[in-house]
Amino acid sequence: MRVEALDMFWTDKGRYDLAEKMFHEVILKVSERNHCSPLVSEIAKAREHIQNSLEKIDVATLEDKCRLEFLDRISLLENQNIDLRSQVSKLNQAYSDVLKRLDLVENRLNCSNGNVKNNDDDVDLFASESEEETEEAARIRESRLAAYTAKKSKKAVIIAKSSLILDVKPWDDETDLQAMETVIRKIALDGLLWGASRLVPVAFGIKKLSISCVVEDDKVSIDWLTEEIEKLEDFVQSVDIAAFNKI
């Protein structure tokens, strides 16, 4: 075989491929290093700028700001303290006034009780009739007895009364509630006093009449009053006692 023919074959292809791979890897690393360098440089500049800005902060300015905030808080606390002291002073004054009024009322009650006791002591209900009693002494004693009896009889008699609220229900929504109230108020008796009234919704457009009254227990029977109202059959279906209080 001739030497020229041997030169046509590539016997070291593997070595050439390895050399080409290493060449491209070096080129890639250099390219990546050149690409990242501007970003790293910008980050470094930003850090330097922040550091310079922090170093330039005026410490005295911060101290003045803190001092002003502290003074404002102290001023607020002082104002609140003044208001609190004022409120406490007013409460103490009001309490003192109440105590003075209570003392005044107590003194008046003591004086009143003392006068009543002295007046009662003047009446000798069990005075012995002495044989030596003069006509003038007998007249004075009888006069005092009469005055004492009159005084006792003048005491007001307590009249027991009751306050009622009656719920009067009509037959239907066509019942004339105003006319029903009129006939109810016509029920009159010594010791019966009618009061205010109002219409209260029940259901389905029907309303009931709620009417108040005051009765003297010895003169007016509640059962009698409800029966008298129920006798008004043209208007009234039923009567209920919604409220009952002693006066």
Short mmCIF file of C-alpha atoms in Angstrom, two decimals:
data_model
loop_
_atom_site.label_atom_id
_atom_site.label_comp_id
_atom_site.label_asym_id
_atom_site.label_seq_id
_atom_site.Cartn_x
_atom_site.Cartn_y
_atom_site.Cartn_z
CA MET A 1 0.00 0.00 0.00
CA ARG A 2 1.28 3.40 -0.87
CA VAL A 3 2.05 6.09 1.80
CA GLU A 4 -0.31 8.60 0.14
CA ALA A 5 -3.21 6.21 0.66
CA LEU A 6 -2.53 6.01 4.43
CA ASP A 7 -2.89 9.79 4.77
CA MET A 8 -6.56 9.57 3.74
CA PHE A 9 -7.55 7.85 7.11
CA TRP A 10 -8.25 9.79 10.48
CA THR A 11 -6.68 7.58 13.00
CA ASP A 12 -6.77 10.13 16.03
CA LYS A 13 -10.41 11.31 15.86
CA GLY A 14 -11.04 10.69 19.61
CA ARG A 15 -8.21 13.01 20.66
CA TYR A 16 -9.46 15.73 18.37
CA ASP A 17 -13.02 15.45 19.76
CA LEU A 18 -11.70 15.76 23.33
CA ALA A 19 -9.63 18.79 22.45
CA GLU A 20 -12.63 20.45 20.78
CA LYS A 21 -14.84 19.76 23.86
CA MET A 22 -12.29 21.32 26.21
CA PHE A 23 -12.01 24.35 23.96
CA HIS A 24 -15.79 24.97 24.00
CA GLU A 25 -15.95 24.51 27.80
CA VAL A 26 -13.30 27.16 28.32
CA ILE A 27 -15.11 29.52 25.97
CA LEU A 28 -18.40 28.94 27.87
CA LYS A 29 -16.86 29.65 31.29
CA VAL A 30 -15.30 32.85 30.05
CA SER A 31 -18.63 33.92 28.56
CA GLU A 32 -20.53 33.20 31.82
CA ARG A 33 -17.96 35.13 33.85
CA ASN A 34 -18.25 38.14 31.59
CA HIS A 35 -22.09 37.95 31.70
CA CYS A 36 -22.37 37.85 35.52
CA SER A 37 -19.81 40.52 36.21
CA PRO A 38 -22.15 43.52 35.55
CA LEU A 39 -24.84 42.13 37.95
CA VAL A 40 -22.32 41.54 40.71
CA SER A 41 -20.99 45.01 40.19
CA GLU A 42 -24.48 46.55 40.51
CA ILE A 43 -25.14 44.64 43.75
CA ALA A 44 -21.89 45.85 45.20
CA LYS A 45 -22.74 49.44 44.26
CA ALA A 46 -26.17 49.16 45.88
CA ARG A 47 -24.66 47.85 49.12
CA GLU A 48 -22.16 50.66 49.16
CA HIS A 49 -24.94 53.23 48.61
CA ILE A 50 -27.04 51.83 51.48
CA GLN A 51 -24.04 51.79 53.79
CA ASN A 52 -23.20 55.41 52.94
CA SER A 53 -26.82 56.45 53.52
CA LEU A 54 -26.90 54.83 56.95
CA GLU A 55 -23.65 56.49 57.94
CA LYS A 56 -25.02 59.90 56.96
CA ILE A 57 -28.06 59.70 59.36
CA ASP A 58 -27.93 62.47 61.91
CA VAL A 59 -27.99 60.92 65.39
CA ALA A 60 -28.87 64.26 66.94
CA THR A 61 -32.02 64.46 64.81
CA LEU A 62 -33.16 61.07 66.08
CA GLU A 63 -32.54 62.12 69.67
CA ASP A 64 -34.59 65.31 69.19
CA LYS A 65 -37.49 63.34 67.71
CA CYS A 66 -37.50 60.88 70.61
CA ARG A 67 -37.34 63.74 73.09
CA LEU A 68 -40.34 65.46 71.50
CA GLU A 69 -42.39 62.25 71.54
CA PHE A 70 -41.51 61.73 75.20
CA LEU A 71 -42.54 65.28 76.10
CA ASP A 72 -45.85 64.86 74.26
CA ARG A 73 -46.62 61.71 76.24
CA ILE A 74 -45.77 63.45 79.52
CA SER A 75 -48.06 66.35 78.61
CA LEU A 76 -50.91 63.94 77.82
CA LEU A 77 -50.47 62.15 81.15
CA GLU A 78 -50.45 65.46 83.02
CA ASN A 79 -53.71 66.55 81.37
CA GLN A 80 -55.32 63.22 82.19
CA ASN A 81 -54.14 63.51 85.78
CA ILE A 82 -55.66 67.01 86.07
CA ASP A 83 -58.99 65.78 84.68
CA LEU A 84 -58.98 62.84 87.08
CA ARG A 85 -58.30 65.08 90.06
CA SER A 86 -61.13 67.38 88.99
CA GLN A 87 -63.57 64.46 88.76
CA VAL A 88 -62.52 63.15 92.18
CA SER A 89 -62.95 66.61 93.68
CA LYS A 90 -66.46 66.89 92.24
CA LEU A 91 -67.38 63.46 93.59
CA ASN A 92 -66.09 64.38 97.04
CA GLN A 93 -68.09 67.60 96.98
CA ALA A 94 -71.25 65.77 95.92
CA TYR A 95 -70.73 63.18 98.66
CA SER A 96 -70.26 65.94 101.23
CA ASP A 97 -73.47 67.64 100.07
CA VAL A 98 -75.39 64.38 100.39
CA LEU A 99 -74.11 63.88 103.93
CA LYS A 100 -75.16 67.41 104.88
CA ARG A 101 -78.64 66.87 103.48
CA LEU A 102 -78.98 63.58 105.35
CA ASP A 103 -77.94 65.26 108.60
CA LEU A 104 -80.47 68.03 108.00
CA VAL A 105 -83.28 65.54 107.32
CA GLU A 106 -82.33 63.50 110.39
CA ASN A 107 -82.36 66.59 112.59
CA ARG A 108 -85.79 67.57 111.28
CA LEU A 109 -87.14 64.09 111.93
CA ASN A 110 -85.74 64.10 115.46
CA CYS A 111 -87.31 67.49 116.15
CA SER A 112 -90.64 66.34 114.75
CA ASN A 113 -90.60 63.13 116.81
CA GLY A 114 -89.69 65.11 119.92
CA ASN A 115 -92.63 67.48 119.44
CA VAL A 116 -95.06 64.61 118.92
CA LYS A 117 -93.76 62.85 122.00
CA ASN A 118 -94.08 66.02 124.09
CA ASN A 119 -97.65 66.55 122.89
CA ASP A 120 -98.56 62.98 123.75
CA ASP A 121 -96.94 63.31 127.15
CA ASP A 122 -99.14 66.29 127.88
CA VAL A 123 -102.23 64.06 127.65
CA ASP A 124 -102.68 62.16 130.85
CA LEU A 125 -105.18 59.44 129.95
CA PHE A 126 -104.79 57.73 133.26
CA ALA A 127 -104.94 60.72 135.56
CA SER A 128 -106.44 59.75 138.89
CA GLU A 129 -109.53 61.60 140.01
CA SER A 130 -108.57 63.14 143.25
CA GLU A 131 -111.23 64.28 145.63
CA GLU A 132 -109.39 67.57 145.83
CA GLU A 133 -109.47 68.09 141.99
CA THR A 134 -110.74 71.53 141.23
CA GLU A 135 -113.26 72.40 138.57
CA GLU A 136 -110.59 74.21 136.54
CA ALA A 137 -108.30 71.16 136.56
CA ALA A 138 -111.17 68.93 135.40
CA ARG A 139 -111.97 71.33 132.57
CA ILE A 140 -108.35 71.40 131.43
CA ARG A 141 -108.16 67.60 131.48
CA GLU A 142 -111.36 67.23 129.47
CA SER A 143 -110.11 69.80 126.97
CA ARG A 144 -106.86 67.93 126.51
CA LEU A 145 -108.68 64.63 126.07
CA ALA A 146 -110.91 66.17 123.42
CA ALA A 147 -107.90 67.64 121.58
CA TYR A 148 -106.09 64.30 121.68
CA THR A 149 -109.12 62.47 120.32
CA ALA A 150 -109.54 65.02 117.53
CA LYS A 151 -105.87 64.74 116.64
CA LYS A 152 -106.06 60.96 116.37
CA SER A 153 -109.21 61.12 114.26
CA LYS A 154 -107.58 63.48 111.76
CA LYS A 155 -105.12 60.84 110.61
CA ALA A 156 -105.75 60.03 106.95
CA VAL A 157 -107.36 56.70 106.27
CA ILE A 158 -105.37 54.64 103.75
CA ILE A 159 -107.59 53.59 100.86
CA ALA A 160 -106.56 50.36 99.18
CA LYS A 161 -106.53 50.72 95.40
CA SER A 162 -105.55 48.55 92.46
CA SER A 163 -104.31 49.41 89.00
CA LEU A 164 -105.51 47.21 86.13
CA ILE A 165 -104.86 46.82 82.42
CA LEU A 166 -107.66 44.95 80.65
CA ASP A 167 -107.33 43.34 77.23
CA VAL A 168 -110.75 43.40 75.53
CA LYS A 169 -110.95 41.22 72.41
CA PRO A 170 -113.58 41.86 69.70
CA TRP A 171 -115.37 39.24 67.60
CA ASP A 172 -113.64 40.03 64.33
CA ASP A 173 -111.85 42.73 62.35
CA GLU A 174 -115.17 44.37 61.44
CA THR A 175 -115.98 45.28 65.05
CA ASP A 176 -116.00 49.05 65.68
CA LEU A 177 -113.32 49.33 68.36
CA GLN A 178 -113.95 53.02 68.94
CA ALA A 179 -117.61 52.36 69.65
CA MET A 180 -116.62 49.44 71.88
CA GLU A 181 -114.34 51.69 73.94
CA THR A 182 -117.11 54.27 74.26
CA VAL A 183 -119.62 51.80 75.72
CA ILE A 184 -116.97 50.36 78.06
CA ARG A 185 -116.19 53.79 79.48
CA LYS A 186 -119.89 54.25 80.17
CA ILE A 187 -119.57 51.63 82.91
CA ALA A 188 -119.41 53.89 85.95
CA LEU A 189 -119.25 53.26 89.68
CA ASP A 190 -117.98 55.07 92.74
CA GLY A 191 -114.32 54.03 93.10
CA LEU A 192 -113.81 53.28 89.39
CA LEU A 193 -111.57 55.53 87.27
CA TRP A 194 -110.85 54.77 83.61
CA GLY A 195 -107.39 55.58 82.23
CA ALA A 196 -105.54 55.51 78.92
CA SER A 197 -106.19 53.00 76.15
CA ARG A 198 -104.57 51.77 72.95
CA LEU A 199 -105.18 49.31 70.14
CA VAL A 200 -102.88 46.28 70.03
CA PRO A 201 -102.58 44.07 66.89
CA VAL A 202 -103.45 40.41 67.49
CA ALA A 203 -103.45 38.56 64.14
CA PHE A 204 -104.97 38.60 60.65
CA GLY A 205 -105.74 42.32 60.87
CA ILE A 206 -107.65 41.93 64.17
CA LYS A 207 -106.81 44.32 67.01
CA LYS A 208 -107.71 44.25 70.69
CA LEU A 209 -108.44 47.15 73.05
CA SER A 210 -106.00 47.52 75.92
CA ILE A 211 -107.50 49.88 78.51
CA SER A 212 -106.28 50.80 82.00
CA CYS A 213 -108.27 51.69 85.10
CA VAL A 214 -107.89 52.25 88.85
CA VAL A 215 -110.39 50.76 91.32
CA GLU A 216 -110.88 51.10 95.06
CA ASP A 217 -110.78 47.58 96.46
CA ASP A 218 -113.58 48.16 98.99
CA LYS A 219 -115.95 49.64 96.42
CA VAL A 220 -115.32 47.90 93.10
CA SER A 221 -114.96 44.18 92.50
CA ILE A 222 -112.72 43.15 89.63
CA ASP A 223 -114.96 40.19 88.85
CA TRP A 224 -117.95 42.51 88.67
CA LEU A 225 -116.08 44.84 86.30
CA THR A 226 -115.06 42.06 83.89
CA GLU A 227 -118.60 40.65 83.93
CA GLU A 228 -120.05 44.06 83.10
CA ILE A 229 -117.71 44.38 80.12
CA GLU A 230 -118.51 40.86 78.88
CA LYS A 231 -122.22 41.76 78.93
CA LEU A 232 -121.50 43.97 75.90
CA GLU A 233 -121.93 40.95 73.62
CA ASP A 234 -122.36 43.01 70.45
CA PHE A 235 -118.72 44.12 70.72
CA VAL A 236 -116.87 41.97 73.24
CA GLN A 237 -115.73 38.39 72.79
CA SER A 238 -113.64 38.10 75.98
CA VAL A 239 -111.84 40.12 78.67
CA ASP A 240 -108.42 39.29 80.13
CA ILE A 241 -106.48 40.97 82.94
CA ALA A 242 -103.11 41.83 81.35
CA ALA A 243 -101.63 43.57 84.42
CA PHE A 244 -102.59 43.96 88.08
CA ASN A 245 -100.79 46.10 90.67
CA LYS A 246 -101.63 47.29 94.15
CA ILE A 247 -101.33 51.02 94.78
#
